[in-house]
Coordinates of C-alpha atoms and ligand atoms in Angstrom, one line a residue:
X83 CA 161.9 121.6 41.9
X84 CA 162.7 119.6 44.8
X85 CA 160.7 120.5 48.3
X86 CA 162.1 122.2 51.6
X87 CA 161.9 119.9 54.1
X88 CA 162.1 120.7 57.7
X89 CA 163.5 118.5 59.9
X90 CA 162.5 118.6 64.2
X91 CA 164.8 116.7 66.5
X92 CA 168.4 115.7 65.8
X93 CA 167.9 112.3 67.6
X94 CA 169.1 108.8 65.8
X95 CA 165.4 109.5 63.4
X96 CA 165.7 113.4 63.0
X97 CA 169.5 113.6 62.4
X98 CA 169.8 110.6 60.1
X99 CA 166.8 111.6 58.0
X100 CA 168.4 115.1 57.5
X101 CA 171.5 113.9 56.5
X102 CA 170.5 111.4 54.1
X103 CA 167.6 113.8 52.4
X104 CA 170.1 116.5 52.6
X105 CA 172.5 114.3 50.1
X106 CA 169.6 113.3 48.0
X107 CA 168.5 116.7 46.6
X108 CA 166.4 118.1 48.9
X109 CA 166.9 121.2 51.2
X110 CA 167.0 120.3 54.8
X111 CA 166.7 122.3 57.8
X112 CA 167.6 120.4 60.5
X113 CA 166.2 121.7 63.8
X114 CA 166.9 121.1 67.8
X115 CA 166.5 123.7 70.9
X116 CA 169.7 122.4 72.0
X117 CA 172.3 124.6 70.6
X118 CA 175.3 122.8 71.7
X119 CA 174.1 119.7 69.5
X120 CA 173.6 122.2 66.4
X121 CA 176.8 123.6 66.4
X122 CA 178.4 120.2 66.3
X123 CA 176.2 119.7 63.5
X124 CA 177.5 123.0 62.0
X125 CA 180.9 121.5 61.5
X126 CA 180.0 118.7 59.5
X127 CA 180.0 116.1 62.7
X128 CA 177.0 114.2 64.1
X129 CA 177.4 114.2 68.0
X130 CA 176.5 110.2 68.2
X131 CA 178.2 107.6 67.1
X132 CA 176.5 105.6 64.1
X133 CA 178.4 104.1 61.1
X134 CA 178.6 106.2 58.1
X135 CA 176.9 109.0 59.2
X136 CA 179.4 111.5 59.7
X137 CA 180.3 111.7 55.6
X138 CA 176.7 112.5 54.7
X139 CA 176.3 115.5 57.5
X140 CA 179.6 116.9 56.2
X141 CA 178.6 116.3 52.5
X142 CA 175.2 118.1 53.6
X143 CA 177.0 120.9 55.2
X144 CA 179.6 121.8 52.7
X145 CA 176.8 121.8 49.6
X146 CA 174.7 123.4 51.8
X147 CA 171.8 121.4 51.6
X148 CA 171.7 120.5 55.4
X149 CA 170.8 123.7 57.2
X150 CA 171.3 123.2 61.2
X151 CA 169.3 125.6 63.0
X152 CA 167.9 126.1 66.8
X153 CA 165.6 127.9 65.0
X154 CA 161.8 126.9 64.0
X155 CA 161.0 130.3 62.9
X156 CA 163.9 130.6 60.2
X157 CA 163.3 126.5 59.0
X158 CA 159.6 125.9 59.1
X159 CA 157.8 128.9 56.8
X160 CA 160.0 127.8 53.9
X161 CA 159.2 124.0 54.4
X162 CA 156.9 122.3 52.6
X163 CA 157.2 119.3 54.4
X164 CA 157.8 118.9 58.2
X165 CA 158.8 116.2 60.0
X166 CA 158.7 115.4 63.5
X167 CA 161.1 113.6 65.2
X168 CA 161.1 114.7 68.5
X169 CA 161.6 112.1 71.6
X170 CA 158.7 110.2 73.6
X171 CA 159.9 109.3 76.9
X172 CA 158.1 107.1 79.0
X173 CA 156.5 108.6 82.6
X174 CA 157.3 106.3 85.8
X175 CA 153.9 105.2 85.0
X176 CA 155.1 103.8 81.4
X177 CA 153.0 105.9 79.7
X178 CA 154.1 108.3 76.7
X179 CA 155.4 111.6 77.7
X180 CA 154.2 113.9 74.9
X181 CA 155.2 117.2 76.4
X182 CA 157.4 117.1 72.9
X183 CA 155.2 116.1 70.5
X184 CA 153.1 119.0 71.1
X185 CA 155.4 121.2 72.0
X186 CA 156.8 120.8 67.9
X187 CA 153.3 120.7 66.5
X188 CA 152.7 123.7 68.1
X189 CA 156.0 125.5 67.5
X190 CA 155.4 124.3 63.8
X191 CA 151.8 125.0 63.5
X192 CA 152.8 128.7 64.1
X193 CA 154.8 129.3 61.6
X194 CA 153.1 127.0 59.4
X195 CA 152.9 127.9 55.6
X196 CA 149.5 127.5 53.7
X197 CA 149.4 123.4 52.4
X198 CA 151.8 122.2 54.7
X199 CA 152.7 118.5 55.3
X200 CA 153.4 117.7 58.7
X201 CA 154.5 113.9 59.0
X202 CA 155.0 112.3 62.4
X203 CA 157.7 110.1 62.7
X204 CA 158.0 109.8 66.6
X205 CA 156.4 107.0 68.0
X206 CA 153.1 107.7 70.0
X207 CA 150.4 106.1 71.3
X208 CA 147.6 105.3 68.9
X209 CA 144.8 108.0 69.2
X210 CA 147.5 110.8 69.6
X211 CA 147.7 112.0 65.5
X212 CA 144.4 113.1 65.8
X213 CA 144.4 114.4 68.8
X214 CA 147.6 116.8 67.8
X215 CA 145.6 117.2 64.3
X216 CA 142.5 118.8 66.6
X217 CA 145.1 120.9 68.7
X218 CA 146.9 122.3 65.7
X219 CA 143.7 122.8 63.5
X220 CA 142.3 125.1 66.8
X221 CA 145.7 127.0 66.9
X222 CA 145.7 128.2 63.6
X223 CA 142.3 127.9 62.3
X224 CA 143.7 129.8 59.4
X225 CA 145.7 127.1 57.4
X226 CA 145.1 123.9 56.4
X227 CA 147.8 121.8 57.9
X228 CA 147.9 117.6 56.5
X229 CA 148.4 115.6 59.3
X230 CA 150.4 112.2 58.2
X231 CA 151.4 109.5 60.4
X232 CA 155.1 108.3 58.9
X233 CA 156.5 105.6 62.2
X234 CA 160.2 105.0 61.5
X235 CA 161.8 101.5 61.6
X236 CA 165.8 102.6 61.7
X237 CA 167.4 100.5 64.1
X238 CA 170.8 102.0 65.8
X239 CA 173.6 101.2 64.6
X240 CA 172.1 101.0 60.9
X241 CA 170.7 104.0 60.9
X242 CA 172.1 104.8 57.7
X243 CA 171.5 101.0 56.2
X244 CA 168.2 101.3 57.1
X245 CA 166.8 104.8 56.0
X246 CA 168.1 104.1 52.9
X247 CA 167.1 100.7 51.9
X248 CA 163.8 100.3 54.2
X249 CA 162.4 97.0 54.2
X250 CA 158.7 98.8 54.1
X251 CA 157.5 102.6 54.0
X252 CA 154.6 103.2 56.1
X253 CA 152.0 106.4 55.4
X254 CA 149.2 107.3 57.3
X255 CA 146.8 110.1 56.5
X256 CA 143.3 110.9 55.5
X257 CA 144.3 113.0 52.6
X258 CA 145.6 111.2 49.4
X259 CA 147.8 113.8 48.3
X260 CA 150.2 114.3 50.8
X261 CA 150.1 110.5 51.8
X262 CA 151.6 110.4 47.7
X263 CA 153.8 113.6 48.9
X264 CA 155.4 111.7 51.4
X265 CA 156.2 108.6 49.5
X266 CA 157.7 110.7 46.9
X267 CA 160.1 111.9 49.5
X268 CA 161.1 108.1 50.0
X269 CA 161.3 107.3 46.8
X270 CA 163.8 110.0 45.8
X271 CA 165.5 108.7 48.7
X272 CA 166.0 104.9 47.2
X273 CA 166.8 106.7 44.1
X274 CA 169.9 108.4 45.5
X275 CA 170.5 105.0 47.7
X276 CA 171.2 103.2 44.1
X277 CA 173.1 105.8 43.1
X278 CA 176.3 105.7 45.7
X279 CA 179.0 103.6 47.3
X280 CA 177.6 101.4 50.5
X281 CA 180.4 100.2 51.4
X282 CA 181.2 102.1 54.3
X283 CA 177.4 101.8 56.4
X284 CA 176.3 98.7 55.1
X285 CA 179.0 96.4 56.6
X286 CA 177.8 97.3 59.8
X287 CA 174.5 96.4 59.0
X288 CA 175.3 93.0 58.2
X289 CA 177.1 92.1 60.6
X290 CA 174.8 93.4 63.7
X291 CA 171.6 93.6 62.1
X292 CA 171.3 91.1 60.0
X293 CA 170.5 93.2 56.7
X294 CA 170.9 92.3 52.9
X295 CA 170.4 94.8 50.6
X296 CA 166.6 96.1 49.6
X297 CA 165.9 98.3 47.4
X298 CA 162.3 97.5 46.7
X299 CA 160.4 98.4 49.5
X300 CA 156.7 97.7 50.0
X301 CA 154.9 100.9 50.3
X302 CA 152.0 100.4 52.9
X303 CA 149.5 103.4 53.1
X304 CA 146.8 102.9 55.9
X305 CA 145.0 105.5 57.9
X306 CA 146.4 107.3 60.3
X307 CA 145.5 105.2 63.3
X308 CA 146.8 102.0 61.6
X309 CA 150.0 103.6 60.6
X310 CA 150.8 104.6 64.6
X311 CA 149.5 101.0 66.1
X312 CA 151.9 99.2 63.2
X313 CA 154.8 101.1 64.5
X314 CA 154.8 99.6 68.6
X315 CA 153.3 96.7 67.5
X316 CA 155.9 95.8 65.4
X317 CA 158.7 96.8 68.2
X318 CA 156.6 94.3 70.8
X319 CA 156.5 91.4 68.6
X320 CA 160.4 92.0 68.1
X321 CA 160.8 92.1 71.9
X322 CA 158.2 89.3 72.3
X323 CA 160.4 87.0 70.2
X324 CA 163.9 88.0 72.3
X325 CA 161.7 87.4 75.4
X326 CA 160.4 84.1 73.7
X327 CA 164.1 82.7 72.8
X328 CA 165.0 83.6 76.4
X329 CA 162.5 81.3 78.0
X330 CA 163.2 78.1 76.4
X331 CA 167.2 79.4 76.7
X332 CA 166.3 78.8 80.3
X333 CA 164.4 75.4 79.6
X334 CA 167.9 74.2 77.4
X335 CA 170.2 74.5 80.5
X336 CA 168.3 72.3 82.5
X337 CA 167.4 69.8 79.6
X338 CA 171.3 69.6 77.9
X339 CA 169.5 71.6 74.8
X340 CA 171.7 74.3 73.2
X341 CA 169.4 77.7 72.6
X342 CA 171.7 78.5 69.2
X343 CA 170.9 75.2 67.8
X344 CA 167.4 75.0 68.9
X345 CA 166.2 78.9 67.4
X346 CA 168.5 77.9 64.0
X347 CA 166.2 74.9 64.0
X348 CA 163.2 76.7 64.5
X349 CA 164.2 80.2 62.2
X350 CA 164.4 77.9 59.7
X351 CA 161.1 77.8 59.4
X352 CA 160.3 80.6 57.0
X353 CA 156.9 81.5 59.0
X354 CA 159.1 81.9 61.9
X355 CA 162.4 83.7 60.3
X356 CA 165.8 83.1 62.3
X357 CA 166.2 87.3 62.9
X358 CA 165.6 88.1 66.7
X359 CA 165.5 84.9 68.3
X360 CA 169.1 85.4 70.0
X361 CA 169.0 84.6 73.5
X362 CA 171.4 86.4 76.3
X363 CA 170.8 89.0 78.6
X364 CA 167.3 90.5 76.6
X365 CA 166.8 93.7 75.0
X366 CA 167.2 97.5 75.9
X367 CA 167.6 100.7 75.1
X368 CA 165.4 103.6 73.7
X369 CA 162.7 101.9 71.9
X370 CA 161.5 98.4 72.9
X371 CA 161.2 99.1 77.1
X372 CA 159.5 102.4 76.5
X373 CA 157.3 101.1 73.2
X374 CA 156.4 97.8 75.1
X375 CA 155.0 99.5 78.4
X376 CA 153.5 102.3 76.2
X377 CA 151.8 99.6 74.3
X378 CA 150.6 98.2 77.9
X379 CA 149.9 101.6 78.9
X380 CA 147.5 102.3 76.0
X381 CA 145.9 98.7 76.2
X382 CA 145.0 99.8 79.7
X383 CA 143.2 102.9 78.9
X384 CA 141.5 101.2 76.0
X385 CA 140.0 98.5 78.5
X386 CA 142.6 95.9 76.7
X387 CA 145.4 93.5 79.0
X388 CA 148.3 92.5 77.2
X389 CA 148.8 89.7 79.4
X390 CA 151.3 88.3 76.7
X391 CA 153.7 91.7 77.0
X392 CA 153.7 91.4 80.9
X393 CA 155.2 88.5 81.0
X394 CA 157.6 89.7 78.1
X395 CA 159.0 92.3 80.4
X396 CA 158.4 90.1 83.3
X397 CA 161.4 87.6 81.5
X398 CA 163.7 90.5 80.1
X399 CA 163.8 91.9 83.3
X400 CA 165.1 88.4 84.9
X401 CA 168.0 88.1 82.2
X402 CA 170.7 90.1 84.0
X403 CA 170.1 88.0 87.5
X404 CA 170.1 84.9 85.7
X405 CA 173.2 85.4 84.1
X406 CA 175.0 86.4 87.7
X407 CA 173.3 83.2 88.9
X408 CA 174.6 80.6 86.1
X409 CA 177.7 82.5 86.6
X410 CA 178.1 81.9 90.2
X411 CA 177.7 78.0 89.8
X412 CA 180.3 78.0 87.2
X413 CA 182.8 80.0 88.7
X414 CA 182.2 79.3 92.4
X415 CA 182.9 82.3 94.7
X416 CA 182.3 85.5 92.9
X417 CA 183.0 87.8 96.3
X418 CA 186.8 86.3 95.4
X419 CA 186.5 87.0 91.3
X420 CA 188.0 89.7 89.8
X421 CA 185.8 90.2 86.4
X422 CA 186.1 91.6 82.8
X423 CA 183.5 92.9 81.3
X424 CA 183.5 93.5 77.5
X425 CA 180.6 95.9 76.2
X426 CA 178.4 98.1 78.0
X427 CA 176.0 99.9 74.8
X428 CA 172.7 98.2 74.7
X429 CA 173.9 96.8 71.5
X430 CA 176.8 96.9 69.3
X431 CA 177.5 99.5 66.6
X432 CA 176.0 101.9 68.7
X433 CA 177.2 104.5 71.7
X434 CA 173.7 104.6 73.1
X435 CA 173.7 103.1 76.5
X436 CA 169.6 103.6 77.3
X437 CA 168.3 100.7 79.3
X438 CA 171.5 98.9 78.6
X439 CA 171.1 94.8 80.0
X440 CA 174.9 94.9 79.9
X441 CA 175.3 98.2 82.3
X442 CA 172.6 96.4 84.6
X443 CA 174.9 93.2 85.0
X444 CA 177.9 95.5 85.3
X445 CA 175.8 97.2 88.5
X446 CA 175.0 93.5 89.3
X447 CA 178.0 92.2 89.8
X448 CA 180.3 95.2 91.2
X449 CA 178.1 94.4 94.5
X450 CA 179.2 90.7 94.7
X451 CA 182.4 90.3 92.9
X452 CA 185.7 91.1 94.3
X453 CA 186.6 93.8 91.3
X454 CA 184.5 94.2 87.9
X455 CA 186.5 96.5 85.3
X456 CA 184.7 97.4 81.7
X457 CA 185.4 97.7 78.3
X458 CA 183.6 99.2 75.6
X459 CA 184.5 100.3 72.0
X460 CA 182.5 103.7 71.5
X461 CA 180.2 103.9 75.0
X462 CA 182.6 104.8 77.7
X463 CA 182.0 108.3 78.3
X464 CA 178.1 107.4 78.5
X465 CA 178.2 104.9 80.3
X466 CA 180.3 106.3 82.9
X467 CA 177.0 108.2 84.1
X468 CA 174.9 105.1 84.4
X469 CA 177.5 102.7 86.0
X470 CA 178.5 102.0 89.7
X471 CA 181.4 103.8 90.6
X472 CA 182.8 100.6 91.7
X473 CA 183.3 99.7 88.0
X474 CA 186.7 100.2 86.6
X475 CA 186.9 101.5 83.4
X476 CA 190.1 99.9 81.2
X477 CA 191.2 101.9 77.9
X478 CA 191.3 98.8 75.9
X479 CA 190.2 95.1 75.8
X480 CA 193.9 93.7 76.4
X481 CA 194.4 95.8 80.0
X482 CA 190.2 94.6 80.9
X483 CA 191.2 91.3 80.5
X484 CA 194.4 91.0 81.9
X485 CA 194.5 89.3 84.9
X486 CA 190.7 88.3 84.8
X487 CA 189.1 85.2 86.7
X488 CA 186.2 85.7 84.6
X489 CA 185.5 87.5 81.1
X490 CA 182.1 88.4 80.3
X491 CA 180.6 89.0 76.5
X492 CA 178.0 91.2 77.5
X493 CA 177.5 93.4 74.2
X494 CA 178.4 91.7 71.0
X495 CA 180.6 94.4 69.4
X496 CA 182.2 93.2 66.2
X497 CA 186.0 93.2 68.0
X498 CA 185.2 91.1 70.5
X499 CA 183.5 88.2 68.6
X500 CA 186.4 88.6 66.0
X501 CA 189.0 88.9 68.9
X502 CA 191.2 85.7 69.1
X503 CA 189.5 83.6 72.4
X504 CA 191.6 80.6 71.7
X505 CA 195.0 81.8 72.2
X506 CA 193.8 84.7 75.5
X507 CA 194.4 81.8 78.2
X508 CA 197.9 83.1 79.2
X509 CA 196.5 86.9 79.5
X510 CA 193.7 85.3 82.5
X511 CA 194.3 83.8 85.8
X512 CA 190.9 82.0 85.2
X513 CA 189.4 80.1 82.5
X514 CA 186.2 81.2 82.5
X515 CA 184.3 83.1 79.3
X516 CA 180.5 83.7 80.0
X517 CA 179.4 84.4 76.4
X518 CA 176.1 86.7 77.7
X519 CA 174.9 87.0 74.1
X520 CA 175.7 83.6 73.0
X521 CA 178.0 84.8 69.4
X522 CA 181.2 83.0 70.4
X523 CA 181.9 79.8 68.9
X524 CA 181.6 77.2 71.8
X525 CA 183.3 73.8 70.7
X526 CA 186.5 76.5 69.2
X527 CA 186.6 78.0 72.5
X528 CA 186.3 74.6 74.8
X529 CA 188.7 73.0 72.5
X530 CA 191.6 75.8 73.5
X531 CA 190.9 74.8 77.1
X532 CA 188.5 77.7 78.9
X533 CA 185.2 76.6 80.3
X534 CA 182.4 78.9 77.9
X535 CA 179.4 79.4 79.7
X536 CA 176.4 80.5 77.7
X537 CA 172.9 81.8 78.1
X538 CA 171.0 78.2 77.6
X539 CA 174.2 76.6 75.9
Ligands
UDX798 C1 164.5 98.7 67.5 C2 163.8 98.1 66.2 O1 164.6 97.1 65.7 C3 163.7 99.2 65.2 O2 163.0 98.7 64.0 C4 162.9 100.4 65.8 O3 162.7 101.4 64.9 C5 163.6 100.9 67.0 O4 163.7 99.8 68.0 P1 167.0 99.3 68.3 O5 166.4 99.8 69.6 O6 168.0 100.2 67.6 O7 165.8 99.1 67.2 O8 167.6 97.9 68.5 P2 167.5 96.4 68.0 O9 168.5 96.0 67.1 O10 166.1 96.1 67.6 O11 167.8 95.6 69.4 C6 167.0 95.9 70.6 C7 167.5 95.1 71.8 O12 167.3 93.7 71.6 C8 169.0 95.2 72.0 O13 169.3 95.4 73.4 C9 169.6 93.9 71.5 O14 170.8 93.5 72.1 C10 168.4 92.9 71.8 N1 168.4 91.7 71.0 C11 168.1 91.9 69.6 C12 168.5 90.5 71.6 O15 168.7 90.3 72.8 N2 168.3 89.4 70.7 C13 168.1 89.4 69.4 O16 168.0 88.4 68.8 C14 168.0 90.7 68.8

């Protein structure tokens, strides 16, 4: 028979996971202290956006496999697996918060049946398995709790893509067994991945993410130590590579260089790969800031600089001012400019606006320009919160742009790349398209007459 798995945190990890091992067999409670977020769950519906999701939480519901829950007491003494997939927020110092980690060890640990697997899957610091392992071990010295290390790779807006046809599966652990436990799980889970229709989740994940289809993942068991470090080091060499493509980005406009022709030169190189080497206005939301200056932040207490990420940051954190720079030498006097922006999510296919580069140019230029309005496919309502009020939202793409001096790409959602640029000349009063994530097609867009500014093209 098939094991009880219980699921902590409904978050992009904790909901996906649930939804997808809920489909493939196993029963899943899924667990959150925030009620409001379980009874949306309850009726069949995630509470995020992310493609494809929605028919596997229904499916889950209705067969009743996926069992939402606020509460750890009813999910966790019939699990035989837990996982954890709680949030880590960063402190203003950029240090992990891990108020929640502990907090769910603890919760589980108490409930805890006799043999149970509990498998991290939140990103912490290296050093911190052990250190919940100790704190469980001394509140319930009675059972024998295995302590695995399981870091997730899912990026938004693939969520589904990517739990189900993982490039690699990582498993720490000391103990053999439930390491093999664990990768059962994930095996059952590439068994029901061959078994169904894609078609609906994996478009999305090749058109933002890049993916092609995998369904023979490596299966990389390390100890548990290993298994944590692989996890943000894997996120800040993805960051380092962004931060990397935005450098010389800078070096092509002064040197007549185009950035899109220089990285697909230099991808091409299979050592190198062509995958995150897009320049525009850098990365953001809920992993790479907070995973890069934890990483920092646990060099630091180690006695180790990462001189290398510092300056990562250092040039992310430059990418929204240099667009409002390059955009003021094109377009002259922006206190005069009325501009459109289209995007705000920190990255298409995704409602998540966390650390959002776009949002911060948005902020950027509602203090100089004469009146910014904003456009986004599935973000609105989030990133209401987070934007100056000086911002206008627009209810579609046509009423942002009309009228416009100056459009701005800033998040590359799949409508606006596929939207028609060449013929959108009588719908401005300018001429002026600043592609901020360098996807438009430059000589199509010149040749219909507008100017297209890019980031180091
Ligand atoms: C990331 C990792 O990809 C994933 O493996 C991990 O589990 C969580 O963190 P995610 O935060 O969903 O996933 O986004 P990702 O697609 O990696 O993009 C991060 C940021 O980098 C976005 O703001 C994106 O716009 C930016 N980016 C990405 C670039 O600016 N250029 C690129 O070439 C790629």
């Amino acid at each position: 028979m098939k094991k009880t798995i219980a699921i902590i945190g409904t978050g992009y990890v904790g909901l996906t996971t649930a939804a997808l091992l809920s489909n493939a067999g196993f029963t899943v409670y899924t667990v959150d202290i925030n009620k409001e977020k379980i009874d949306t769950i309850k009726t069949g519906k995630s509470y995020f956006y992310e493609a494809g999701l929605n028919e596997f939480v229904k499916k889950g519901v209705e067969l009743g496999t996926l069992l939402p829950t606020t509460s750890v007491e009813e999910a966790v003494p019939q699990a035989d697996i837990v996982f954890s997939c709680v949030g880590t927020p960063d402190k203003p110092d950029g240090s992990s918060d891990l108020t929640q980690i502990y907090a769910a060890a603890e919760s589980v640990v108490k409930h805890a049946k006799e043999g149970l697997i509990f498998v991290q899957k939140s990103t912490v610091p290296v050093g911190t398995g052990k250190a919940v392992r100790e704190h469980m071990r001394s509140t319930r010295p009675d059972v024998s709790v295995h302590y695995i290390s399981n870091p997730e790779f899912l990026a938004e807006g693939s969520a589904v893509y990517d739990t189900l046809h993982f490039d690699r599966l990582v498993v720490g652990g000391e103990d053999n067994e439930a390491v093999q436990e664990v990768v059962t799980v994930f095996h059952e889970l590439t068994r029901f991945a061959k078994s169904i229709d894609a078609s609906e989740y994996a478009e999305y994940a090749a058109f933002y993410n890049g993916k092609l289809f995998n369904d023979d993942p490596q299966i990389i068991t390390t100890n548990l130590e290993s298994a944590e470090l692989i996890k943000v080091t894997a996120n800040a060499f993805l960051a380092l590579k962004i931060s990397f493509a935005n450098s010389i980005a800078l070096l092509c406009d002064t040197s007549g260089a185009d950035i899109s022709q220089v990285m697909h030169g230099v991808g091409g190189d299979r050592r190198i790969g062509k995958s995150f080497l897009y320049a525009g206005l850098g990365w953001g939301g809920g992993c790479f800031p907070k995973d890069v200056s934890g990483l920092l932040a646990v060099g630091q207490s180690h006695g180790v600089q990462l001189p290398i990420m510092e300056s990562a940051v250092e040039v992310n954190q430059g990418m929204p001012e240099y667009a409002v720079e390059k955009l003021a030498q094109e377009a002259g006097n922006l206190p005069e400019k009325t501009i459109a922006i289209l995007g705000l999510s920190f990255k298409p296919g995704t409602s998540d606006v966390r650390r959002s580069q776009s949002i911060k140019l948005a902020n950027m230029l509602a203090q100089i320009a004469k009146e910014v309005r904003a456009f986004d496919p599935q973000a609105m309502e989030e990133a209401r919160e987070h934007t100056d009020e000086e911002v206008l939202f627009t209810g579609t793409l046509e009423e942002c742009i009309e009228g416009a001096d100056v459009v701005v790409l800033a998040t590359e959602w799949k409508e606006f790349i596929e939207y028609d640029w060449t013929s959108v000349q009588d719908k401005l009063k300018g001429t002026i398209l600043l592609d901020a994530r360098n996807r438009l097609d430059k000589d199509a867009i010149t040749a219909a007459g507008m100017r297209y500014v890019g980031i180091g093209r």
